[in-house]
Coordinates of C-alpha atoms in Angstrom, one line a residue:
X1 CA 152.6 175.6 132.2
X2 CA 152.9 179.5 131.6
X3 CA 150.2 181.3 130.0
X4 CA 150.8 181.8 126.3
X5 CA 149.4 184.7 124.3
X6 CA 149.4 183.1 120.7
X7 CA 149.7 185.1 117.6
X8 CA 147.1 184.7 114.9
X9 CA 149.3 182.2 113.1
X10 CA 149.3 180.0 116.3
X11 CA 145.7 180.5 116.8
X12 CA 145.2 179.3 113.1
X13 CA 147.5 176.3 113.7
X14 CA 145.3 175.3 117.0
X15 CA 142.0 175.6 115.0
X16 CA 143.5 173.2 112.1
X17 CA 144.7 170.7 114.7
X18 CA 141.3 170.6 116.1
X19 CA 140.2 169.2 112.8
X20 CA 142.0 165.9 113.3
X21 CA 143.9 166.4 110.0
X22 CA 147.7 166.0 109.6
X23 CA 149.7 169.3 110.0
X24 CA 152.8 170.5 108.6
X25 CA 153.9 173.6 110.4
X26 CA 156.7 175.5 108.9
X27 CA 158.3 177.6 111.7
X28 CA 161.0 180.0 111.0
X29 CA 163.9 180.8 112.9
X30 CA 162.9 182.1 116.4
X31 CA 159.1 181.8 115.7
X32 CA 158.2 179.7 118.7
X33 CA 157.7 176.2 117.2
X34 CA 157.7 174.6 120.8
X35 CA 155.4 177.1 122.3
X36 CA 153.0 176.2 119.3
X37 CA 153.1 172.7 120.0
X38 CA 152.3 173.5 123.8
X39 CA 149.3 175.5 122.4
X40 CA 148.2 172.3 120.4
X41 CA 148.4 170.0 123.4
X42 CA 146.7 172.4 125.7
X43 CA 143.8 172.8 123.5
X44 CA 142.9 169.2 123.4
X45 CA 141.9 167.9 126.9
X46 CA 140.8 164.6 125.8
X47 CA 143.3 162.8 123.6
X48 CA 146.9 161.6 124.4
X49 CA 149.6 162.6 122.6
X50 CA 153.6 161.8 121.9
X51 CA 156.1 164.6 121.4
X52 CA 159.1 163.4 119.7
X53 CA 162.2 165.8 120.4
X54 CA 165.4 166.2 118.2
X55 CA 167.6 165.4 121.3
X56 CA 167.4 164.7 125.1
X57 CA 167.9 168.3 126.1
X58 CA 164.8 169.5 124.1
X59 CA 162.8 166.6 125.4
X60 CA 163.6 167.2 128.9
X61 CA 162.6 171.0 128.6
X62 CA 159.4 170.0 126.8
X63 CA 158.5 167.6 129.6
X64 CA 158.5 170.5 132.0
X65 CA 155.9 172.4 130.0
X66 CA 153.5 169.9 128.2
X67 CA 150.5 168.5 129.8
X68 CA 151.0 165.3 131.5
X69 CA 148.9 163.5 128.8
X70 CA 151.7 164.2 126.5
X71 CA 154.6 161.8 126.7
X72 CA 157.7 163.7 125.5
X73 CA 160.4 161.4 124.0
X74 CA 163.2 161.2 121.6
X75 CA 163.1 158.4 118.8
X76 CA 165.8 156.7 120.6
X77 CA 163.9 156.8 123.8
X78 CA 160.9 155.3 122.2
X79 CA 163.3 152.6 120.6
X80 CA 164.9 152.0 124.2
X81 CA 161.6 151.5 126.0
X82 CA 160.5 148.9 123.4
X83 CA 163.8 147.0 122.7
X84 CA 166.8 148.8 123.6
X85 CA 166.9 148.2 127.3
X86 CA 167.7 144.6 126.4
X87 CA 171.1 146.0 125.3
X88 CA 172.1 148.2 128.2
X89 CA 174.9 145.9 129.5
X90 CA 176.5 146.4 126.0
X91 CA 176.5 150.4 125.9
X92 CA 179.8 152.3 126.9
X93 CA 182.7 150.7 128.3
X94 CA 186.3 150.7 127.2
X95 CA 187.2 151.7 123.7
X96 CA 187.7 148.5 121.4
X97 CA 191.1 148.7 119.6
X98 CA 190.8 148.4 115.8
X99 CA 192.9 145.3 115.8
X100 CA 190.6 143.7 118.6
X101 CA 187.5 144.6 116.4
X102 CA 189.2 142.9 113.4
X103 CA 189.8 139.9 115.4
X104 CA 186.2 139.6 116.6
X105 CA 185.0 140.0 113.1
X106 CA 187.4 137.3 111.8
X107 CA 189.2 139.9 109.8
X108 CA 192.8 138.5 109.4
X109 CA 193.9 140.0 106.1
X110 CA 193.9 143.3 104.5
X111 CA 193.1 144.1 101.0
X112 CA 195.2 145.7 98.2
X113 CA 193.4 147.3 95.2
X114 CA 195.8 148.9 92.9
X115 CA 198.0 151.2 94.9
X116 CA 195.5 151.3 97.8
X117 CA 196.3 149.1 100.7
X118 CA 193.5 148.5 103.3
X119 CA 194.9 147.0 106.5
X120 CA 192.6 144.5 108.2
X121 CA 191.9 147.3 110.9
X122 CA 190.8 149.6 108.3
X123 CA 188.5 147.1 106.9
X124 CA 187.1 146.4 110.4
X125 CA 186.3 150.1 110.8
X126 CA 184.5 150.3 107.6
X127 CA 182.5 147.2 108.3
X128 CA 181.0 149.0 111.5
X129 CA 180.6 152.3 109.5
X130 CA 178.5 150.3 107.3
X131 CA 176.3 149.0 110.1
X132 CA 175.8 152.5 111.1
X133 CA 175.0 153.7 107.7
X134 CA 172.4 150.8 107.4
X135 CA 171.0 151.5 110.8
X136 CA 170.1 155.2 109.9
X137 CA 168.4 154.0 106.7
X138 CA 164.9 152.6 106.1
X139 CA 166.3 149.3 104.4
X140 CA 165.6 146.0 105.7
X141 CA 168.9 144.5 105.0
X142 CA 172.5 145.5 104.6
X143 CA 173.6 146.2 100.8
X144 CA 176.5 147.3 99.0
X145 CA 175.1 150.8 98.9
X146 CA 175.6 151.0 102.7
X147 CA 179.6 150.6 102.3
X148 CA 180.6 154.1 102.6
X149 CA 183.2 155.7 100.1
X150 CA 186.5 156.2 101.4
X151 CA 188.7 159.2 101.0
X152 CA 191.5 158.3 98.5
X153 CA 189.6 155.3 97.2
X154 CA 186.9 157.0 95.4
X155 CA 187.4 155.2 92.1
X156 CA 184.2 153.2 91.3
X157 CA 186.0 150.0 90.6
X158 CA 188.2 150.4 93.8
X159 CA 185.0 150.9 95.9
X160 CA 183.2 148.0 94.1
X161 CA 186.1 145.5 95.3
X162 CA 186.1 147.1 98.8
X163 CA 182.3 146.9 99.0
X164 CA 182.3 143.0 98.1
X165 CA 185.1 142.4 100.6
X166 CA 183.5 144.5 103.5
X167 CA 179.8 143.4 103.3
X168 CA 180.2 139.8 104.7
X169 CA 181.9 141.4 107.7
X170 CA 179.4 144.1 108.1
X171 CA 176.6 141.5 108.2
X172 CA 178.6 139.7 110.8
X173 CA 178.8 142.7 112.7
X174 CA 175.0 143.3 112.6
X175 CA 174.2 139.9 113.5
X176 CA 176.1 140.4 116.6
X177 CA 174.9 144.1 117.7
X178 CA 171.2 143.1 116.9
X179 CA 171.5 140.2 119.1
X180 CA 171.1 141.1 122.9
X181 CA 173.3 138.0 123.9
X182 CA 176.0 139.0 121.4
X183 CA 179.4 139.6 122.8
X184 CA 181.7 141.0 120.0
X185 CA 180.9 144.5 119.6
X186 CA 179.8 147.6 121.6
X187 CA 176.1 148.4 120.9
X188 CA 175.4 152.0 119.6
X189 CA 172.1 153.8 120.1
X190 CA 171.3 153.8 116.2
X191 CA 171.7 149.9 116.3
X192 CA 168.8 149.5 118.5
X193 CA 166.8 152.1 117.0
X194 CA 167.1 150.1 113.9
X195 CA 166.1 147.0 115.6
X196 CA 162.9 148.6 116.9
X197 CA 162.3 149.9 113.2
X198 CA 162.4 146.5 111.8
X199 CA 159.6 145.3 114.4
X200 CA 157.1 147.7 112.6
X201 CA 156.3 149.1 115.9
X202 CA 153.0 150.8 117.0
X203 CA 153.2 154.0 118.8
X204 CA 150.0 154.3 121.3
X205 CA 149.0 157.8 120.7
X206 CA 146.1 159.8 119.4
X207 CA 148.5 162.3 117.8
X208 CA 152.1 162.6 117.4
X209 CA 154.3 165.7 117.3
X210 CA 157.6 165.5 115.5
X211 CA 160.0 168.3 116.2
X212 CA 162.7 169.3 113.8
X213 CA 161.1 167.3 110.9
X214 CA 163.3 168.9 108.4
X215 CA 166.1 166.6 109.5
X216 CA 164.6 163.2 110.2
X217 CA 166.3 160.0 110.3
X218 CA 165.1 157.5 107.8
X219 CA 164.6 154.9 110.0
X220 CA 162.3 157.0 112.2
X221 CA 160.7 158.4 109.2
X222 CA 159.6 154.9 108.4
X223 CA 158.3 154.3 111.8
X224 CA 156.2 157.5 111.9
X225 CA 154.6 156.6 108.5
X226 CA 153.4 153.4 110.0
X227 CA 151.4 155.5 112.6
X228 CA 149.4 157.3 110.1
X229 CA 146.7 154.7 110.1
X230 CA 145.7 155.4 113.7
X231 CA 147.4 158.7 114.8
X232 CA 147.2 162.4 113.7
X233 CA 150.6 163.5 112.5
X234 CA 152.0 167.0 113.2
X235 CA 155.4 167.7 111.5
X236 CA 157.2 171.0 112.6
X237 CA 160.5 172.4 111.7
X238 CA 161.9 174.6 108.9
X239 CA 162.7 173.2 105.7
X240 CA 165.3 176.2 105.1
X241 CA 167.2 174.8 108.2
X242 CA 167.9 171.4 106.8
X243 CA 171.4 170.8 107.3
X244 CA 172.0 167.3 108.0
X245 CA 171.4 165.8 104.7
X246 CA 174.9 164.6 104.5
X247 CA 174.4 162.2 107.5
X248 CA 171.4 160.7 105.9
X249 CA 168.6 162.9 107.3
X250 CA 165.6 163.9 105.1
X251 CA 163.2 166.8 105.1
X252 CA 160.0 165.1 105.5
X253 CA 158.0 168.2 105.5
X254 CA 158.2 169.6 102.0
X255 CA 155.3 167.7 99.9
X256 CA 154.1 166.1 102.8
X257 CA 150.4 165.1 103.1
X258 CA 148.6 167.4 105.4
X259 CA 147.6 171.0 105.9
X260 CA 150.5 173.3 105.7
X261 CA 150.9 176.3 107.9
X262 CA 153.6 178.9 108.3
X263 CA 154.9 180.6 111.5
X264 CA 156.6 183.8 110.4
X265 CA 156.7 185.9 113.7
X266 CA 160.1 185.8 115.1
X267 CA 160.5 186.5 118.6
X268 CA 164.3 186.2 118.7
X269 CA 165.4 189.1 116.8
X270 CA 164.3 192.4 115.6
X271 CA 163.3 193.5 112.1
X272 CA 166.9 194.5 110.8
X273 CA 168.0 190.6 111.0
X274 CA 164.6 189.5 109.7
X275 CA 165.3 191.4 106.6
X276 CA 168.7 189.8 106.3
X277 CA 167.4 186.4 106.8
X278 CA 164.7 186.9 104.3
X279 CA 167.4 187.6 101.5
X280 CA 168.9 184.2 102.1
X281 CA 165.4 182.5 102.5
X282 CA 164.8 183.5 98.9
X283 CA 168.0 181.6 97.6
X284 CA 167.0 178.6 99.6
X285 CA 163.7 178.4 97.6
X286 CA 161.6 178.7 100.6
X287 CA 158.4 180.6 100.4
X288 CA 158.6 181.6 103.9
X289 CA 159.4 185.2 104.9
X290 CA 160.2 186.2 108.6
X291 CA 158.7 189.2 110.3
X292 CA 161.2 190.7 113.1
X293 CA 160.1 191.3 116.7
X294 CA 159.2 195.1 116.7
X295 CA 160.2 195.4 120.4
X296 CA 163.6 193.7 120.0
X297 CA 166.5 196.1 118.8
X298 CA 168.8 193.9 116.5
X299 CA 171.8 195.7 114.9
X300 CA 173.2 194.4 111.8
X301 CA 176.7 196.0 111.6
X302 CA 180.5 195.2 112.1
X303 CA 181.4 194.0 115.8
X304 CA 185.0 193.4 117.0
X305 CA 184.1 191.2 120.2
X306 CA 181.0 189.2 119.7
X307 CA 179.8 186.5 122.2
X308 CA 180.1 183.9 119.3
X309 CA 181.8 183.5 116.0
X310 CA 180.1 180.9 113.8
X311 CA 182.3 179.2 110.8
X312 CA 181.6 177.0 108.1
X313 CA 183.8 174.2 108.9
X314 CA 186.1 173.2 111.7
X315 CA 189.2 174.3 109.6
X316 CA 187.6 177.9 109.7
X317 CA 187.0 177.5 113.3
X318 CA 190.5 176.6 114.2
X319 CA 191.7 179.7 112.3
X320 CA 189.2 181.9 114.4
X321 CA 190.4 180.2 117.6
X322 CA 193.7 181.2 116.8
X323 CA 192.8 184.7 115.8
X324 CA 190.7 185.1 119.1
X325 CA 193.5 183.6 121.3
X326 CA 196.1 186.1 119.8
X327 CA 193.6 188.9 120.8
X328 CA 194.1 187.6 124.3
X329 CA 190.4 186.6 124.6
X330 CA 189.4 183.3 126.4
X331 CA 188.1 181.1 123.8
X332 CA 185.7 178.0 124.0
X333 CA 184.7 175.9 121.1
X334 CA 181.0 174.3 120.8
X335 CA 181.5 170.6 121.1
X336 CA 185.1 170.8 122.2
X337 CA 188.2 170.5 120.1
X338 CA 188.5 166.7 120.0
X339 CA 188.0 166.3 116.1
X340 CA 190.8 169.1 115.5
X341 CA 193.2 167.4 118.1
X342 CA 192.6 164.0 116.0
X343 CA 193.2 165.8 112.7
X344 CA 196.3 167.4 113.8
X345 CA 197.7 164.2 115.6
X346 CA 196.9 162.2 112.4
X347 CA 198.8 164.9 110.3
X348 CA 201.8 164.4 112.8
X349 CA 201.8 160.8 112.6
X350 CA 202.0 161.0 108.8
X351 CA 204.7 163.7 108.8
X352 CA 206.8 161.1 111.0
X353 CA 206.1 158.4 108.7
X354 CA 204.2 156.4 111.1
X355 CA 200.8 156.3 109.1
X356 CA 197.4 157.0 110.9
X357 CA 194.2 155.2 111.7
X358 CA 192.2 158.4 111.2
X359 CA 189.2 157.6 109.4
X360 CA 189.9 160.4 106.8
X361 CA 193.5 159.8 106.3
X362 CA 194.3 156.2 106.8
X363 CA 194.8 155.3 103.2
X364 CA 197.9 157.7 103.1
X365 CA 201.3 156.5 104.1
X366 CA 202.8 159.9 104.4
X367 CA 202.0 163.6 104.6
X368 CA 203.6 164.1 101.4
X369 CA 200.8 161.7 99.8
X370 CA 198.2 163.9 101.4
X371 CA 199.6 167.1 100.0
X372 CA 199.9 165.6 96.5
X373 CA 196.3 164.3 97.0
X374 CA 195.1 167.8 98.0
X375 CA 197.0 169.8 95.4
X376 CA 196.3 167.5 92.3
X377 CA 193.4 165.3 92.8
X378 CA 190.1 166.9 92.3
X379 CA 188.4 164.6 95.0
X380 CA 191.1 166.0 97.6
X381 CA 190.6 169.7 96.6
X382 CA 188.7 170.3 99.7
X383 CA 191.4 169.1 101.8
X384 CA 193.8 171.5 100.5
X385 CA 193.1 174.5 103.0
X386 CA 193.5 172.3 105.9
X387 CA 197.0 171.1 104.6
X388 CA 198.1 174.6 103.9
X389 CA 197.2 175.4 107.5
X390 CA 199.2 172.6 108.9
X391 CA 202.1 173.4 106.7
X392 CA 202.0 177.1 107.6
X393 CA 201.5 176.7 111.4
X394 CA 202.6 173.3 112.1
X395 CA 200.6 170.7 114.1
X396 CA 202.2 171.8 117.5
X397 CA 200.5 175.1 117.1
X398 CA 197.3 173.5 116.4
X399 CA 197.7 171.2 119.4
X400 CA 198.5 174.1 121.7
X401 CA 195.6 176.1 120.7
X402 CA 193.3 173.2 121.5
X403 CA 194.9 172.9 124.9
X404 CA 194.0 176.5 125.7
X405 CA 190.4 175.9 125.0
X406 CA 188.2 176.5 127.9
X407 CA 184.4 176.1 129.0
X408 CA 181.8 178.2 127.5
X409 CA 180.7 179.6 130.9
X410 CA 183.9 181.2 131.5
X411 CA 184.9 182.0 127.8
X412 CA 184.8 185.6 126.4
X413 CA 183.8 184.3 123.0
X414 CA 182.5 180.8 121.7
X415 CA 183.7 179.7 118.3
X416 CA 181.4 177.1 116.7
X417 CA 180.6 175.6 113.4
X418 CA 177.1 176.6 112.0
X419 CA 176.1 172.8 112.4
X420 CA 176.8 172.8 116.0
X421 CA 175.1 176.1 116.4
X422 CA 171.7 174.7 115.2
X423 CA 169.1 175.2 117.9
X424 CA 171.3 177.8 119.9
X425 CA 171.5 181.6 120.2
X426 CA 173.6 184.3 121.7
X427 CA 173.2 188.1 122.1
X428 CA 175.8 188.9 119.5
X429 CA 177.3 186.9 116.6
X430 CA 179.9 187.3 114.0
X431 CA 179.9 185.2 110.9
X432 CA 183.2 183.4 110.2
X433 CA 185.5 184.2 107.3
X434 CA 185.3 180.6 105.7
X435 CA 181.7 181.3 104.2
X436 CA 183.4 181.8 100.9
X437 CA 181.9 183.2 97.7
X438 CA 181.1 180.7 95.0
X439 CA 183.9 180.4 92.4
X440 CA 183.6 182.5 89.2
X441 CA 182.5 181.0 85.8
X442 CA 184.5 181.0 82.7
X443 CA 183.1 184.5 82.0
X444 CA 184.5 185.8 85.4
X445 CA 181.0 186.0 86.8
X446 CA 180.1 184.9 90.3
X447 CA 178.9 181.4 90.3
X448 CA 175.5 180.4 91.8
X449 CA 175.0 179.9 95.5
X450 CA 173.6 176.4 96.0
X451 CA 170.4 175.9 98.3
X452 CA 172.5 173.8 100.8
X453 CA 175.0 176.6 101.1
X454 CA 172.1 179.2 101.5
X455 CA 170.5 177.0 104.1
X456 CA 173.7 176.9 106.2
X457 CA 174.2 180.7 106.1
X458 CA 170.4 181.3 107.1
X459 CA 171.0 179.0 110.2
X460 CA 174.2 180.9 111.1
X461 CA 173.0 184.3 110.9
X462 CA 169.7 183.8 112.7
X463 CA 171.5 182.6 115.9
X464 CA 171.9 186.3 116.9
X465 CA 169.4 188.0 119.1
X466 CA 170.6 191.6 119.3
X467 CA 173.7 192.3 117.2
X468 CA 174.9 190.4 113.9
X469 CA 178.1 191.1 111.9
X470 CA 177.6 189.3 108.7
X471 CA 181.5 189.3 108.5
X472 CA 182.4 186.2 106.0
X473 CA 179.1 186.6 104.1
X474 CA 179.5 190.4 103.4
X475 CA 180.3 189.2 99.7
X476 CA 176.5 188.4 99.3
X477 CA 175.6 192.2 99.1
X478 CA 177.4 192.3 95.8
X479 CA 176.4 188.8 94.6
X480 CA 173.5 188.8 91.8
X481 CA 171.4 186.4 94.0
X482 CA 171.6 188.9 96.9
X483 CA 170.7 191.8 94.5
X484 CA 174.3 193.1 93.7
X485 CA 176.0 193.7 90.5
X486 CA 178.5 190.9 90.8
X487 CA 181.3 193.3 91.4
X488 CA 183.7 192.7 94.3
X489 CA 183.0 194.8 97.6
X490 CA 185.9 197.3 98.1
X491 CA 185.8 197.0 101.8
X492 CA 188.4 196.0 104.4
X493 CA 188.5 192.3 105.1
X494 CA 189.8 190.0 107.6
X495 CA 192.4 187.4 106.5
X496 CA 190.4 184.4 105.0
X497 CA 190.2 181.3 107.1
X498 CA 190.9 178.0 105.6
X499 CA 188.0 176.0 104.2
X500 CA 187.7 172.2 105.1
X501 CA 185.5 169.7 102.9
X502 CA 182.1 170.9 102.0
X503 CA 179.3 168.8 103.4
X504 CA 178.4 167.6 99.7
X505 CA 182.0 166.3 99.1
X506 CA 182.2 164.9 102.9
X507 CA 179.0 162.9 102.0
X508 CA 180.6 161.8 98.7
X509 CA 183.4 160.5 100.5
X510 CA 182.3 159.0 103.7
X511 CA 178.6 159.5 104.1
X512 CA 179.2 161.5 107.3
X513 CA 181.1 164.4 108.3
X514 CA 184.1 163.9 110.5
X515 CA 185.3 167.3 109.9
X516 CA 182.3 168.8 112.0
X517 CA 182.0 166.3 114.8
X518 CA 183.7 166.0 118.2
X519 CA 185.6 163.1 118.9
X520 CA 183.4 160.3 120.4
X521 CA 183.7 159.8 124.3
X522 CA 184.5 156.5 125.8
X523 CA 181.0 156.4 127.2
X524 CA 178.3 158.0 125.2
X525 CA 175.3 159.0 127.1
X526 CA 171.9 158.0 126.0
X527 CA 170.4 160.5 123.5
X528 CA 167.0 160.1 125.2

């Protein structure tokens, strides 16, 4: 392990760790949270520890750096070692067609509620999603609240009938996937994590270091709380980077029991970017303020050819991909273009009158119904920019653009959503144009910036090391919460990119965000 020269803040964390008390370490962007955890582990030559990483890549990197007496795992890795290995013969394999899933669950008939028609294959998909929502919760049994709302069927009366219909089949699906000898459905990694949680497991460690604690799965949170009777708990993360609430994750740092410590010295970028980040931190409500690295020069200025463009949504990313391709640049998209391809294909199917099995659009029988829903139904207003993009460019242009995407290694520019950029960094970054200013109120004044939107902006702009173009966030300079007067900035602007659903409305509809996730591969590698 390389020799680390700790800052005074890191030295303070080491001293507090030695007391044996629980710790909550708020580590701002680029402040070396993993290095701080290494220092804690290195300072204790007696006790054994467990480090729980957010994903497999982080776990593998940590395993090369931590002392051998610290076991580096992910939550899924802990669950796999305990119970998940019993299900390994049920991972991966070929995709199961929706009709086959319906048949396996005994779903032979659809459901009609008012003018909404749920085919039996739709009900099978919703039953599987219900099990997934339940698996990510800390509940002991599947309840109606786990049945996700469906786009186009947001009416409470419709959803109640849907939940009553789906729940027995969801329980049947759960009974199958929880049984190692089951033979009906493919087991997902969140399934055995849930099985593990329900056993009230014991983690044999004197202390537990939980990384990215601001976005903790509720099932894992339940397990962690069980360990407080015998293990010192250290939560580390940045509450201002909590951006996965729409997927059921929770910030378990704010208000948590223990000594609270902050890391404010960023090593990623210089003072100019730290100053910009601090303006957004104020809007998030975080008391943390960053100090830029004096030896690092970071410019905050317009930039025509950045290494990465970070957008708010996949719709904005698609528009940026087209813009970059038109400029003759080789383009990659973080996470690939699978979700965009699925949306464009669904739109084409609806235009051709074939219907679609896309989880966001399956209730619509034609593209005209989607257009009407987006234009006239408040619940569908977030779809309107995507609909307008498809109507303006056509699905063929979108699909052709996806086909032209390359690898990040060979690309001139990477286009990403802010969610997929979490945990990453680039030398230069431009903020995409779909980070739109809040709508005006009745008096024509700029609307308030929500804390969720501020957190997403903070994550996006702190991915840069040497050059940041605030791009689509330029309006913040004139917004009252940014210290402005509320007047519109009179500066040249790139054409606005379309905006797809906000994370809040995506959660309202389906409790996950299909607009910002890549298409699932046929074989999903273990997340540990």
